[in-house]
Structures are given as C-alpha cells and as structure tokens.
Tab-separated table of C-alpha atoms in Angstrom:
chain	number	residue	atom	x	y	z
A	11	MET	CA	11.644	-9.760	-2.036
A	12	PRO	CA	10.818	-11.518	-5.312
A	13	THR	CA	13.830	-12.616	-7.355
A	14	ASN	CA	13.678	-9.695	-9.733
A	15	GLY	CA	11.447	-7.376	-7.716
A	16	PHE	CA	12.410	-3.711	-7.521
A	17	ASN	CA	10.581	-3.387	-4.191
A	18	ARG	CA	9.487	-5.672	-1.376
A	19	ALA	CA	6.547	-8.005	-2.064
A	20	LEU	CA	3.671	-7.256	0.297
A	21	LYS	CA	2.801	-9.826	2.950
A	22	LEU	CA	-0.679	-11.141	2.306
A	23	GLN	CA	-2.936	-10.011	5.118
A	24	PHE	CA	-6.706	-10.361	5.000
A	25	GLY	CA	-9.986	-10.743	6.823
A	26	LEU	CA	-12.073	-13.923	6.482
A	27	ILE	CA	-15.841	-13.428	6.272
A	28	ASN	CA	-18.205	-16.327	7.006
A	29	TYR	CA	-21.627	-17.135	5.492
A	30	ASP	CA	-23.184	-14.894	8.171
A	31	SER	CA	-21.146	-11.861	6.960
A	32	ARG	CA	-19.061	-11.883	10.166
A	33	TYR	CA	-15.272	-11.720	10.354
A	34	LEU	CA	-13.030	-14.355	11.922
A	35	THR	CA	-11.736	-12.654	15.082
A	36	ALA	CA	-8.774	-13.419	17.379
A	37	GLU	CA	-9.568	-12.106	20.867
A	38	ALA	CA	-6.689	-10.930	23.053
A	39	PHE	CA	-8.165	-12.622	26.131
A	40	GLY	CA	-7.347	-16.349	26.361
A	41	PHE	CA	-6.401	-16.479	22.645
A	42	LYS	CA	-10.037	-17.280	21.849
A	43	VAL	CA	-11.339	-17.293	18.262
A	44	ASN	CA	-14.858	-16.450	17.095
A	45	ALA	CA	-16.681	-15.269	13.986
A	46	SER	CA	-18.419	-12.235	15.472
A	47	GLY	CA	-16.565	-9.235	13.971
A	48	VAL	CA	-18.809	-6.859	12.029
A	49	SER	CA	-15.904	-5.070	10.303
A	50	MET	CA	-12.202	-5.556	9.641
A	51	LYS	CA	-10.135	-3.977	12.420
A	52	LYS	CA	-6.886	-5.192	13.998
A	53	LYS	CA	-8.389	-8.313	15.645
A	54	GLN	CA	-9.866	-9.453	12.314
A	55	ILE	CA	-6.600	-9.342	10.334
A	56	TRP	CA	-4.796	-12.609	9.557
A	57	THR	CA	-1.417	-13.118	7.885
A	58	LEU	CA	-0.896	-15.982	5.462
A	59	GLU	CA	2.382	-17.871	5.817
A	60	GLN	CA	3.442	-20.771	3.640
A	61	ASP	CA	5.225	-23.952	4.564
A	62	GLU	CA	8.744	-23.729	3.113
A	63	LYS	CA	8.827	-27.412	2.127
A	64	ASP	CA	5.240	-27.798	0.887
A	65	GLY	CA	3.904	-24.694	-0.916
A	66	GLN	CA	0.318	-25.974	-0.725
A	67	VAL	CA	0.283	-25.905	3.090
A	68	VAL	CA	-0.535	-22.572	4.751
A	69	PHE	CA	-0.504	-21.242	8.301
A	70	LEU	CA	-2.868	-18.507	9.527
A	71	ARG	CA	-1.261	-16.124	12.016
A	72	SER	CA	-3.403	-13.800	14.144
A	73	HIS	CA	-2.614	-10.169	15.028
A	74	LEU	CA	-1.214	-11.522	18.322
A	75	GLY	CA	1.348	-13.636	16.422
A	76	ARG	CA	-0.412	-16.911	17.357
A	77	TYR	CA	-1.382	-19.668	14.917
A	78	LEU	CA	-4.839	-21.048	14.148
A	79	ALA	CA	-4.940	-24.821	14.791
A	80	SER	CA	-7.368	-27.727	14.885
A	81	ASP	CA	-6.999	-31.003	16.777
A	82	LYS	CA	-8.302	-34.416	15.647
A	83	ASP	CA	-11.692	-33.730	17.271
A	84	GLY	CA	-12.089	-30.462	15.322
A	85	LYS	CA	-11.477	-28.215	18.356
A	86	ILE	CA	-10.114	-24.814	17.306
A	87	THR	CA	-7.330	-23.022	19.201
A	88	CYS	CA	-5.126	-20.030	18.446
A	89	GLY	CA	-2.466	-19.976	21.145
A	90	ALA	CA	0.620	-21.572	19.578
A	91	GLU	CA	3.568	-19.183	19.149
A	92	LYS	CA	5.079	-21.378	16.427
A	93	PRO	CA	3.294	-23.414	13.743
A	94	ASP	CA	2.866	-27.066	14.722
A	95	PRO	CA	1.314	-30.012	12.798
A	96	ASP	CA	-2.217	-29.028	13.919
A	97	SER	CA	-1.838	-25.561	12.363
A	98	ARG	CA	-1.358	-26.895	8.832
A	99	PHE	CA	-4.239	-25.980	6.496
A	100	LEU	CA	-4.982	-26.325	2.789
A	101	ILE	CA	-6.889	-23.635	0.860
A	102	VAL	CA	-9.634	-25.078	-1.354
A	103	PRO	CA	-10.769	-22.194	-3.634
A	104	GLN	CA	-14.394	-22.198	-4.820
A	105	SER	CA	-15.744	-20.923	-8.135
A	106	ASP	CA	-17.273	-17.831	-6.460
A	107	GLY	CA	-13.872	-16.802	-5.040
A	108	ARG	CA	-14.563	-17.984	-1.501
A	109	TRP	CA	-12.227	-20.367	0.306
A	110	ALA	CA	-12.738	-23.563	2.214
A	111	LEU	CA	-9.999	-24.250	4.773
A	112	GLN	CA	-9.128	-27.905	5.220
A	113	SER	CA	-7.041	-29.270	8.085
A	114	GLU	CA	-4.103	-30.963	6.371
A	115	PRO	CA	-3.526	-33.705	9.010
A	116	TYR	CA	-7.230	-34.540	9.592
A	117	LEU	CA	-8.802	-33.532	6.207
A	118	ARG	CA	-11.805	-31.906	7.934
A	119	TYR	CA	-13.168	-28.449	7.009
A	120	PHE	CA	-13.195	-25.319	9.179
A	121	GLY	CA	-16.418	-23.351	9.672
A	122	GLY	CA	-19.216	-22.142	11.916
A	123	SER	CA	-20.497	-18.882	13.348
A	124	ALA	CA	-20.106	-16.671	16.430
A	125	ASP	CA	-18.445	-18.721	19.228
A	126	TYR	CA	-19.307	-22.044	17.589
A	127	LEU	CA	-16.324	-22.692	15.341
A	128	SER	CA	-14.978	-26.153	14.602
A	129	CYS	CA	-12.947	-28.037	12.010
A	130	PHE	CA	-14.917	-31.267	11.820
A	131	ALA	CA	-17.077	-31.072	8.672
A	132	GLN	CA	-16.405	-33.899	6.221
A	133	GLY	CA	-17.642	-31.892	3.239
A	134	ILE	CA	-17.908	-28.252	2.164
A	135	GLY	CA	-21.240	-26.585	2.902
A	136	GLU	CA	-22.217	-22.915	3.191
A	137	GLN	CA	-20.913	-22.809	6.801
A	138	GLU	CA	-17.422	-23.879	5.657
A	139	LEU	CA	-16.998	-21.064	3.101
A	140	TRP	CA	-15.031	-17.881	3.787
A	141	ALA	CA	-14.821	-14.733	1.648
A	142	VAL	CA	-11.373	-13.102	1.534
A	143	HIS	CA	-11.043	-9.366	2.199
A	144	LEU	CA	-7.454	-8.130	1.633
A	145	ALA	CA	-6.240	-6.030	4.549
A	146	LEU	CA	-3.151	-4.510	2.959
A	147	HIS	CA	-3.177	-0.925	1.770
A	148	PRO	CA	-4.934	-1.090	-1.612
A	149	GLN	CA	-2.376	0.936	-3.595
A	150	ALA	CA	0.569	-1.062	-4.901
A	151	SER	CA	2.673	-2.058	-7.915
A	152	LEU	CA	1.630	-5.151	-9.874
A	153	LEU	CA	4.402	-7.505	-11.031
A	154	SER	CA	3.848	-10.311	-13.544
A	155	VAL	CA	5.578	-13.432	-12.178
A	156	ALA	CA	6.163	-14.956	-15.645
A	157	ARG	CA	7.261	-11.829	-17.528
A	158	LYS	CA	9.120	-10.227	-14.606
A	159	ARG	CA	7.650	-6.916	-15.743
A	160	TYR	CA	5.428	-4.338	-14.057
A	161	ALA	CA	1.951	-3.188	-15.036
A	162	HIS	CA	1.481	0.467	-15.967
A	163	LEU	CA	-1.174	2.628	-17.558
A	164	SER	CA	-0.470	3.096	-21.255
A	165	ALA	CA	-2.692	6.116	-21.837
A	166	SER	CA	-1.965	6.344	-25.579
A	167	ASP	CA	-3.105	2.759	-26.139
A	168	GLY	CA	-5.924	2.966	-23.586
A	169	GLU	CA	-4.756	-0.169	-21.777
A	170	ILE	CA	-2.689	-1.504	-18.901
A	171	SER	CA	0.601	-2.800	-20.348
A	172	VAL	CA	2.838	-5.224	-18.457
A	173	ASP	CA	6.219	-4.259	-19.934
A	174	SER	CA	7.953	-1.937	-17.439
A	175	ASN	CA	11.332	-2.988	-16.004
A	176	ILE	CA	10.692	-0.898	-12.900
A	177	PRO	CA	7.495	0.525	-11.343
A	178	TRP	CA	8.278	4.174	-12.072
A	179	GLY	CA	6.015	7.188	-11.953
A	180	VAL	CA	2.319	7.635	-11.369
A	181	HIS	CA	1.284	5.306	-14.210
A	182	SER	CA	2.658	2.293	-12.303
A	183	LEU	CA	0.259	2.830	-9.394
A	184	VAL	CA	-2.624	0.330	-9.242
A	185	THR	CA	-5.500	0.712	-6.771
A	186	LEU	CA	-7.459	-2.384	-5.730
A	187	VAL	CA	-11.123	-1.550	-5.156
A	188	TYR	CA	-13.059	-4.055	-3.015
A	189	LEU	CA	-16.832	-4.397	-3.428
A	190	ASP	CA	-19.068	-7.317	-2.413
A	191	GLY	CA	-16.254	-9.864	-2.263
A	192	LYS	CA	-14.811	-8.920	-5.684
A	193	TYR	CA	-11.865	-6.745	-6.672
A	194	SER	CA	-11.437	-4.191	-9.446
A	195	LEU	CA	-8.178	-2.687	-10.734
A	196	LYS	CA	-8.242	1.102	-10.921
A	197	THR	CA	-5.658	3.138	-12.857
A	198	CYS	CA	-4.184	6.476	-11.734
A	199	ASP	CA	-6.642	8.325	-14.030
A	200	SER	CA	-9.596	6.683	-12.212
A	201	ARG	CA	-10.567	4.114	-14.870
A	202	PHE	CA	-11.287	0.440	-14.297
A	203	LEU	CA	-9.767	-2.504	-16.165
A	204	SER	CA	-12.372	-4.562	-18.037
A	205	ASN	CA	-11.790	-8.273	-18.752
A	206	ASP	CA	-11.425	-7.478	-22.495
A	207	GLY	CA	-8.430	-5.230	-21.695
A	208	LYS	CA	-10.262	-1.921	-22.208
A	209	LEU	CA	-10.306	0.831	-19.569
A	210	VAL	CA	-13.782	2.047	-18.603
A	211	LYS	CA	-15.232	4.726	-16.308
A	212	GLU	CA	-17.813	2.527	-14.523
A	213	ASN	CA	-17.212	-0.420	-12.194
A	214	THR	CA	-19.437	-3.251	-13.507
A	215	ASN	CA	-19.557	-7.047	-13.765
A	216	THR	CA	-16.829	-7.062	-16.477
A	217	THR	CA	-14.446	-5.070	-14.228
A	218	SER	CA	-14.969	-7.309	-11.158
A	219	PHE	CA	-12.561	-10.157	-10.402
A	220	THR	CA	-12.341	-12.756	-7.669
A	221	LEU	CA	-8.959	-13.092	-6.038
A	222	GLU	CA	-7.230	-16.467	-5.893
A	223	LEU	CA	-3.971	-17.397	-4.191
A	224	LYS	CA	-1.504	-19.876	-5.582
A	225	SER	CA	1.928	-20.385	-3.996
A	226	GLY	CA	1.654	-16.992	-2.311
A	227	LYS	CA	0.956	-15.228	-5.623
A	228	LEU	CA	-2.318	-13.640	-6.754
A	229	ALA	CA	-4.553	-14.540	-9.686
A	230	PHE	CA	-7.572	-12.487	-10.854
A	231	LYS	CA	-10.548	-14.494	-12.156
A	232	ASP	CA	-13.293	-12.766	-14.193
A	233	SER	CA	-17.028	-13.491	-14.192
A	234	ASP	CA	-16.585	-15.995	-17.052
A	235	GLY	CA	-14.034	-18.029	-15.069
A	236	LYS	CA	-11.018	-16.821	-17.112
A	237	TYR	CA	-7.890	-15.229	-15.622
A	238	LEU	CA	-6.105	-11.924	-16.239
A	239	THR	CA	-2.843	-12.426	-18.104
A	240	PRO	CA	-0.399	-10.232	-20.092
A	241	VAL	CA	-1.085	-10.730	-23.829
A	242	GLY	CA	1.095	-9.863	-26.848
A	243	PRO	CA	4.374	-7.935	-27.137
A	244	THR	CA	3.362	-5.041	-24.826
A	245	GLY	CA	1.741	-7.413	-22.309
A	246	THR	CA	-1.789	-6.012	-22.623
A	247	LEU	CA	-3.523	-6.984	-19.371
A	248	ARG	CA	-6.779	-8.824	-20.154
A	249	SER	CA	-8.516	-12.135	-19.573
A	250	GLY	CA	-6.888	-14.998	-21.443
A	251	ARG	CA	-8.184	-18.437	-22.398
A	252	CYS	CA	-7.120	-20.304	-19.268
A	253	SER	CA	-9.672	-21.479	-16.734
A	254	LYS	CA	-6.870	-22.585	-14.387
A	255	PRO	CA	-4.110	-20.201	-13.284
A	256	GLY	CA	-0.598	-21.109	-14.473
A	257	LYS	CA	2.575	-19.019	-14.123
A	258	ASP	CA	1.382	-16.538	-16.787
A	259	GLU	CA	-1.687	-15.707	-14.688
A	260	LEU	CA	0.171	-15.048	-11.413
A	261	PHE	CA	1.097	-11.648	-9.955
A	262	ASP	CA	2.911	-10.187	-6.958
A	263	LEU	CA	1.752	-7.015	-5.253
A	264	GLU	CA	4.734	-4.875	-4.248
A	265	GLU	CA	4.693	-1.914	-1.926
A	266	SER	CA	4.603	1.413	-3.728
A	267	HIS	CA	7.167	3.793	-2.198
A	268	PRO	CA	6.656	7.556	-2.493
A	269	GLN	CA	8.276	8.983	-5.632
A	270	VAL	CA	9.194	12.651	-5.558
A	271	VAL	CA	10.528	15.510	-7.645
A	272	PHE	CA	12.848	18.171	-6.146
A	273	GLN	CA	13.021	21.776	-7.278
A	274	ALA	CA	15.992	23.801	-6.043
A	275	ALA	CA	16.266	27.515	-5.222
A	276	ASN	CA	17.339	28.142	-8.846
A	277	LYS	CA	13.797	26.951	-9.861
A	278	ARG	CA	15.259	23.994	-11.755
A	279	PHE	CA	14.588	20.308	-11.166
A	280	VAL	CA	17.146	18.003	-9.577
A	281	SER	CA	18.165	15.389	-12.158
A	282	VAL	CA	20.517	12.531	-13.075
A	283	LYS	CA	20.309	13.364	-16.782
A	284	GLN	CA	23.904	14.584	-16.942
A	285	GLY	CA	25.461	11.345	-15.642
A	286	VAL	CA	26.444	10.385	-12.109
A	287	SER	CA	26.380	13.827	-10.500
A	288	ILE	CA	23.071	14.943	-8.965
A	289	SER	CA	22.375	18.419	-10.268
A	290	ALA	CA	19.494	20.922	-10.318
A	291	ASN	CA	19.666	21.846	-14.015
A	292	GLN	CA	16.472	20.656	-15.760
A	293	ASP	CA	13.292	22.548	-16.688
A	294	VAL	CA	10.962	19.580	-17.190
A	295	GLU	CA	9.983	16.603	-15.004
A	296	THR	CA	10.754	13.211	-16.528
A	297	ASP	CA	11.754	9.823	-15.085
A	298	MET	CA	15.293	11.260	-14.769
A	299	GLU	CA	13.994	13.919	-12.359
A	300	THR	CA	11.883	11.461	-10.329
A	301	PHE	CA	13.375	9.786	-7.256
A	302	GLN	CA	12.020	7.004	-5.098
A	303	MET	CA	12.145	7.831	-1.393
A	304	GLU	CA	12.841	4.747	0.732
A	305	ILE	CA	12.803	5.200	4.497
A	306	ASP	CA	15.009	3.023	6.669
A	307	LYS	CA	12.860	1.275	9.288
A	308	GLU	CA	15.409	1.578	12.108
A	309	SER	CA	17.060	4.979	11.671
A	310	LYS	CA	14.051	6.640	9.901
A	311	LYS	CA	16.553	8.239	7.500
A	312	SER	CA	15.731	8.492	3.781
A	313	MET	CA	17.424	7.035	0.723
A	314	PHE	CA	16.759	8.385	-2.774
A	315	ARG	CA	16.791	5.890	-5.625
A	316	THR	CA	17.122	6.806	-9.301
A	317	ASN	CA	15.171	5.184	-12.130
A	318	GLY	CA	18.366	3.289	-12.970
A	319	GLY	CA	18.221	1.599	-9.559
A	320	SER	CA	21.218	3.393	-7.980
A	321	TYR	CA	21.112	5.582	-4.851
A	322	TRP	CA	22.177	9.126	-4.080
A	323	THR	CA	25.383	8.988	-2.051
A	324	LEU	CA	27.835	11.349	-0.397
A	325	VAL	CA	31.292	11.231	-2.020
A	326	THR	CA	34.540	13.149	-1.389
A	327	HIS	CA	34.390	16.951	-0.955
A	328	GLY	CA	30.682	16.709	-0.065
A	329	GLU	CA	29.475	16.049	-3.602
A	330	ILE	CA	26.248	14.058	-4.069
A	331	GLN	CA	26.342	11.417	-6.810
A	332	SER	CA	24.127	8.539	-7.956
A	333	THR	CA	26.852	5.895	-7.828
A	334	ALA	CA	25.771	3.685	-4.904
A	335	THR	CA	24.263	0.299	-5.735
A	336	GLU	CA	23.786	-0.734	-2.080
A	337	VAL	CA	22.334	1.061	0.926
A	338	GLU	CA	25.028	2.212	3.378
A	339	VAL	CA	25.670	5.117	5.742
A	340	ASN	CA	26.537	7.637	2.975
A	341	THR	CA	23.257	6.947	1.123
A	342	MET	CA	21.178	8.040	4.125
A	343	PHE	CA	19.803	11.551	4.516
A	344	ASP	CA	17.853	13.291	7.270
A	345	ILE	CA	14.896	15.329	6.033
A	346	GLU	CA	13.956	18.485	7.914
A	347	TRP	CA	10.340	19.458	7.317
A	348	ARG	CA	10.117	23.237	7.000
A	349	GLY	CA	6.526	23.863	5.916
A	350	GLN	CA	6.435	24.298	2.153
A	351	ARG	CA	10.114	23.365	1.753
A	352	VAL	CA	12.488	20.655	2.972
A	353	ALA	CA	16.191	20.652	3.900
A	354	LEU	CA	18.378	17.543	3.508
A	355	ARG	CA	21.276	16.690	5.810
A	356	ALA	CA	23.888	14.163	4.655
A	357	SER	CA	25.827	11.624	6.740
A	358	ASN	CA	28.677	14.158	7.249
A	359	GLY	CA	26.251	16.317	9.263
A	360	LYS	CA	26.214	19.049	6.600
A	361	TYR	CA	23.182	20.363	4.725
A	362	VAL	CA	22.814	19.727	0.995
A	363	CYS	CA	22.997	22.965	-0.991
A	364	THR	CA	22.657	23.856	-4.660
A	365	LYS	CA	25.890	25.319	-6.041
A	366	LYS	CA	25.968	28.015	-8.736
A	367	ASN	CA	26.327	25.361	-11.468
A	368	GLY	CA	23.366	23.399	-10.066
A	369	GLN	CA	25.519	20.630	-8.525
A	370	LEU	CA	24.240	19.287	-5.173
A	371	SER	CA	26.828	19.238	-2.372
A	372	ALA	CA	26.595	18.600	1.382
A	373	VAL	CA	28.819	21.460	2.582
A	374	SER	CA	26.549	23.853	4.531
A	375	ASP	CA	26.383	24.268	8.312
A	376	ALA	CA	23.093	26.173	8.290
A	377	VAL	CA	19.937	26.414	6.170
A	378	GLY	CA	19.478	29.373	3.848
A	379	ALA	CA	17.734	29.728	0.478
A	380	ASP	CA	20.261	27.485	-1.318
A	381	GLU	CA	19.653	24.645	1.162
A	382	LEU	CA	15.856	24.578	0.686
A	383	PHE	CA	14.047	22.363	-1.813
A	384	LEU	CA	10.499	22.102	-2.995
A	385	MET	CA	9.554	18.394	-2.787
A	386	LYS	CA	6.526	17.140	-4.726
A	387	LEU	CA	4.946	13.697	-4.325
A	388	ILE	CA	4.043	12.474	-7.827
A	389	ASN	CA	2.611	8.963	-7.408
A	390	ARG	CA	-0.424	9.500	-5.170
A	391	PRO	CA	-3.003	11.528	-7.128
A	392	MET	CA	-5.589	9.358	-5.350
A	393	LEU	CA	-5.184	9.348	-1.581
A	394	ILE	CA	-6.314	6.433	0.593
A	395	LEU	CA	-5.387	6.764	4.268
A	396	ARG	CA	-5.282	3.945	6.810
A	397	GLY	CA	-4.550	4.618	10.479
A	398	GLU	CA	-4.133	2.348	13.499
A	399	ASN	CA	-7.901	1.700	13.704
A	400	GLY	CA	-8.903	1.587	10.043
A	401	PHE	CA	-9.399	3.644	6.906
A	402	VAL	CA	-10.447	7.286	6.514
A	403	CYS	CA	-13.964	7.564	5.124
A	404	HIS	CA	-16.762	10.163	4.916
A	405	HIS	CA	-19.107	10.114	7.902
A	406	LYS	CA	-22.546	8.945	6.781
A	407	ASN	CA	-24.583	11.832	8.192
A	408	SER	CA	-22.242	14.780	8.607
A	409	ASN	CA	-19.352	16.731	7.063
A	410	THR	CA	-16.768	15.045	9.325
A	411	LEU	CA	-14.556	12.039	8.546
A	412	ASN	CA	-14.231	8.653	10.237
A	413	ALA	CA	-10.759	7.163	10.794
A	414	ASN	CA	-11.791	3.651	11.865
A	415	ARG	CA	-13.585	2.096	8.905
A	416	SER	CA	-12.911	-1.203	7.113
A	417	VAL	CA	-13.932	0.428	3.817
A	418	TYR	CA	-12.214	3.500	2.378
A	419	ASP	CA	-13.039	6.559	0.351
A	420	ILE	CA	-10.640	7.726	-2.349
A	421	PHE	CA	-9.659	11.402	-2.052
A	422	SER	CA	-7.819	13.574	-4.589
A	423	LEU	CA	-4.429	15.004	-3.603
A	424	ILE	CA	-3.590	18.294	-5.324
A	425	PHE	CA	-0.094	19.811	-5.046
A	426	ASN	CA	0.194	23.516	-4.236
A	427	ASP	CA	3.733	24.952	-3.930
A	428	GLY	CA	5.025	22.561	-1.259
A	429	ALA	CA	1.622	22.072	0.353
A	430	TYR	CA	-1.335	19.871	-0.659
A	431	HIS	CA	-5.083	20.271	-0.965
A	432	VAL	CA	-7.308	17.276	-0.260
A	433	LYS	CA	-10.480	17.059	-2.348
A	434	SER	CA	-13.458	14.935	-1.299
A	435	VAL	CA	-15.595	12.695	-3.481
A	436	ASN	CA	-18.185	15.510	-3.635
A	437	GLY	CA	-15.673	18.008	-5.073
A	438	ARG	CA	-15.374	19.954	-1.812
A	439	PHE	CA	-12.152	20.385	0.187
A	440	TRP	CA	-10.828	19.305	3.576
A	441	TYR	CA	-10.323	21.934	6.286
A	442	VAL	CA	-9.945	21.981	10.078
A	443	SER	CA	-12.866	23.568	11.952
A	444	ARG	CA	-12.487	25.829	14.989
A	445	SER	CA	-13.279	22.880	17.264
A	446	GLY	CA	-10.442	20.839	15.710
A	447	LEU	CA	-12.573	18.540	13.537
A	448	VAL	CA	-11.405	17.731	10.014
A	449	CYS	CA	-14.343	18.585	7.735
A	450	SER	CA	-14.833	17.613	4.097
A	451	ASP	CA	-17.176	20.261	2.674
A	452	GLY	CA	-14.923	23.305	2.272
A	453	GLU	CA	-15.654	25.717	-0.588
A	454	LYS	CA	-12.012	26.813	-0.653
A	455	PRO	CA	-8.955	24.530	-0.354
A	456	GLU	CA	-6.833	24.654	2.785
A	457	ASP	CA	-3.115	23.833	2.859
A	458	PHE	CA	-1.913	20.591	4.426
A	459	PHE	CA	1.699	19.412	4.658
A	460	LEU	CA	2.888	15.827	4.204
A	461	GLU	CA	5.802	14.635	6.353
A	462	PHE	CA	7.154	11.194	5.405
A	463	LEU	CA	8.456	10.203	8.820
A	464	GLU	CA	8.467	6.400	8.779
A	465	HIS	CA	8.609	3.506	6.330
A	466	GLY	CA	5.154	3.401	4.713
A	467	ARG	CA	3.713	6.084	7.019
A	468	VAL	CA	3.020	9.784	6.579
A	469	ALA	CA	2.076	12.487	9.083
A	470	ILE	CA	-0.260	15.236	7.844
A	471	LYS	CA	0.034	18.730	9.295
A	472	SER	CA	-2.615	21.416	9.003
A	473	SER	CA	-1.782	25.039	8.182
A	474	ASP	CA	-1.826	25.912	11.901
A	475	GLY	CA	0.899	23.347	12.637
A	476	LYS	CA	-1.287	20.642	14.230
A	477	TYR	CA	-1.269	16.978	13.114
A	478	LEU	CA	-4.247	15.002	11.826
A	479	ARG	CA	-5.075	12.096	14.155
A	480	GLY	CA	-7.784	9.527	14.748
A	481	ASP	CA	-9.402	10.021	18.172
A	482	GLN	CA	-10.739	7.297	20.493
A	483	GLY	CA	-14.226	7.595	19.016
A	484	GLY	CA	-12.922	7.057	15.486
A	485	THR	CA	-13.244	10.676	14.294
A	486	LEU	CA	-10.518	12.389	12.238
A	487	MET	CA	-9.261	15.378	14.223
A	488	GLY	CA	-6.814	18.145	13.277
A	489	ASP	CA	-5.565	18.935	16.777
A	490	GLY	CA	-2.547	16.634	17.312
A	491	THR	CA	0.365	18.375	19.017
A	492	ASN	CA	2.891	15.595	18.355
A	493	VAL	CA	3.419	12.552	16.172
A	494	ASP	CA	2.399	9.183	17.619
A	495	VAL	CA	0.651	6.035	16.387
A	496	SER	CA	-2.694	7.907	16.125
A	497	SER	CA	-1.232	10.501	13.710
A	498	LEU	CA	0.712	8.221	11.330
A	499	TRP	CA	-1.055	7.035	8.193
A	500	GLU	CA	-0.436	4.395	5.577
A	501	TYR	CA	-0.993	6.126	2.238
C-alpha cells in the first residue's frame, strides 16, 4: 500500500512481446522459457518485483512463481523459487516505449525468438527489444506520487484533475486502453485524454502514450517525448515540459473497489450525512450515500467504507455506526443475494433492518421487507470482464462472446431495479439463448444479477438463476449451476 494510498497499489503484471510479435512464455513442463505465445494468457504473464536495497534492479517472476535468470554464458533458466544473483536484471527503456533487459551481473542483453532465447548480446538490437503489455485489469484509480492526490474527471472543466483526497465515485475511474503497444486514458464518460489536457472522443496519436516504469511507478510519455504531469492548482493532467520523468511525472495504479448505494424499504438512501449513525433518510445520492465495498480475502465477508475513510460497525444494542477506523470482526457483514435485493447479516448473527426512523440496526432473526435493500453499483458504467482464461470479447463471426481473449471489449452496464442490463458495442443487449450461449445481439434487454462474492471478483447470474462461465473452448456460456473459478470475473 502506498504511504498515503486509500487502496492497495496494484502489482505490476505484464506480457513481454518480442520483435516477432510473440509473447515470452513460461512452460509448466521443465520450467522452460520460450517466445512462442501468440496471445497473453496465464503462461505469458510476468510479475515485476524490485530489489529492496537497489530500486533499479528487478526480478521477473513467472506464473509458476519461478524467477527468470541468466548465467555468465547467457543461458536462460526459469526454475529458481527465490531470486538469486543470476536473476537480477536492469530495465533499459527505449524511446519507442519498448524495453531492453540487461543482466545486472554480466551486463549482457536478453533476446531471441521461439525456443532460441539467450542473454548474451553485447548491444541492443531489434531482437533484444520487448514491448510491454500490462496484464492487470485495465480499470483502476490513478494516484499522483508527488501530489498524493487522485485523478478524477472534472466534467465542468472538461479535464482530468488530480486533486481528490480519495478516489470516490464514478469520476475517479480510469480505464487504460491498449492499442499497438501504446496506452490511452479513458474517462467514465468514454472520452480520451489528449496530451494538451483536453478530453476528446477519438483515440488518436495525441491520446496515445508509451508506458515507462521507474522505481515501480508508472510514467506516461506522449508522442513528442514529454510526460503527463498534474499542472496548476487543480492538477490538470497534461503533458509537461520534462523529457525525463521525475517525481511529478510518476503515478501509482490502485485497485478500484466496487462503490455502491443502498436504498431501504422506505425508498430512502442509506447515508452518513447525519453524523456517525448509518440511517436510510436521504432522497438524493451524493458521496455521503456512496459506500466502498471491500471484501475480506479469507472470510469473504464485506466491509463498507464511508467517504471519510471510516467503516460501518456493529455497536451496542445492534446499532450500525460509522465509527470504526480499523477492520475488525464487528465491521464485517455477510451479504445474502436475493435476486433484485440483498440482505445484510452482522457479526452478531442478526439481519440489518431499517427502523421506523431510518436508523440501521442488526436486530432481526429473519428477512422481511425491512431487512431487504436495493444495492446499486455506481462506479462501473463501462464493464470489462476478465476470467481465468482471458477477457470477454465479441466473437469475430457470430453473435456469441469469447471468454479467453488477450484483448477486451468495453460493454455498458445499465442498472435496472436491482438487476443490470449489459449493452454491446453495437447497441444491442446480452441474453442467454435456449442452448445456454450468451449472445450479444438482443433487441430487448435481459436482466442479469451481480453477486460480489470474492475480493476483486464478481459472479453474474442470468434471470433463470444460472451463472455465466467460460467453457473449455473459450465461449461465454450462461449455464453454470454453481460458482467456481470458471464463473468468477475480474470487473
């Protein structure tokens, strides 16, 4: 977690593409390495780790948890369970955004194609250059390292401002769009950031940036060789004057948790506007009625964080207040998914109900109307799904969807009274066919239900109660009877 970060900084995971447009691949058998992958799946994903003593030195860890290494003769291996001196590399960034990887002990460069990889070149040629394709989910929060502030869409000024204390609401969501080795920054209203700070509809040369890494942080370099930086009092994000990235040009990507709004049986929104007590007594949705849902990795229970940084917690007599500053047993809630509504159970085993005055209290043994809440996800108007085998994408020649691609399509998520409609790029809607295929050309929208079951993962249920899953052939199906790794999606 960065020193001031509201959320966890994302681990940098990526694919490395050689001059032959093939991905560096770690095979499970014999810990062999080649550059034969045609797309970025599990075997092509590498995690960057930095040496704690020397920030310039990096280690490349494969999906098997083994480290890339080179001996003095340039022979490449990837079997070590812990980094050793031979696994120390230096990143040498090139002007076109590609990397050369230099063995730190032997000063030779890593390159090659197919099964013929070595780290013996004395200089950097085309064979020693690798393009970097980020493997993390492309929707995140962007934190300026120097300003310790978050980027957000400032619609009134028509810019991205870097002046938020916390990444709150839909305007703080940034989507990274990857195309031909370059990255663009897309706002929640589907505009792209241009290097002059303006937001534009089309993705062009001025909206394309190469990604550079420095001390584990990201820098975005435009086509003129200048870097994105926050400028002026509101931190307008645009290219500055620097042709080398300093602290002002560095950013962290942080994971973007789901943020939700609750509406109680009294049709009013749950809020912290009135102080510490959590109460359903507001008629409009503001930051005070928006809560960040954080799911505990071990117990799978949910915590709800306010925009002031505190958590919902169970206090005496079953009352729910926003007084907790740390996560502990009384800040954890079980969510029961009941179609278009949810029920919340507190750590005392009782259900949360809405009292006559709107106050939330965990005092009920059973679920009736007062224990049901409408829960609306507010910070994913654009939906990008990644499953165990890749991203969800339109099939090239049919109305079905692939669930195993290294590129993604961006779908629109439309809320409908506790359910959601998913709209395709072509303006048509998702539905499940009689044969269980998820199709993307529906004239009318069909209801789907989102169940946030794990940290960073959502299950999607169709209106007939079946889960969406990726099958062995890479097709998106709507016939899952239970939740497993094939039916959980990063979103």
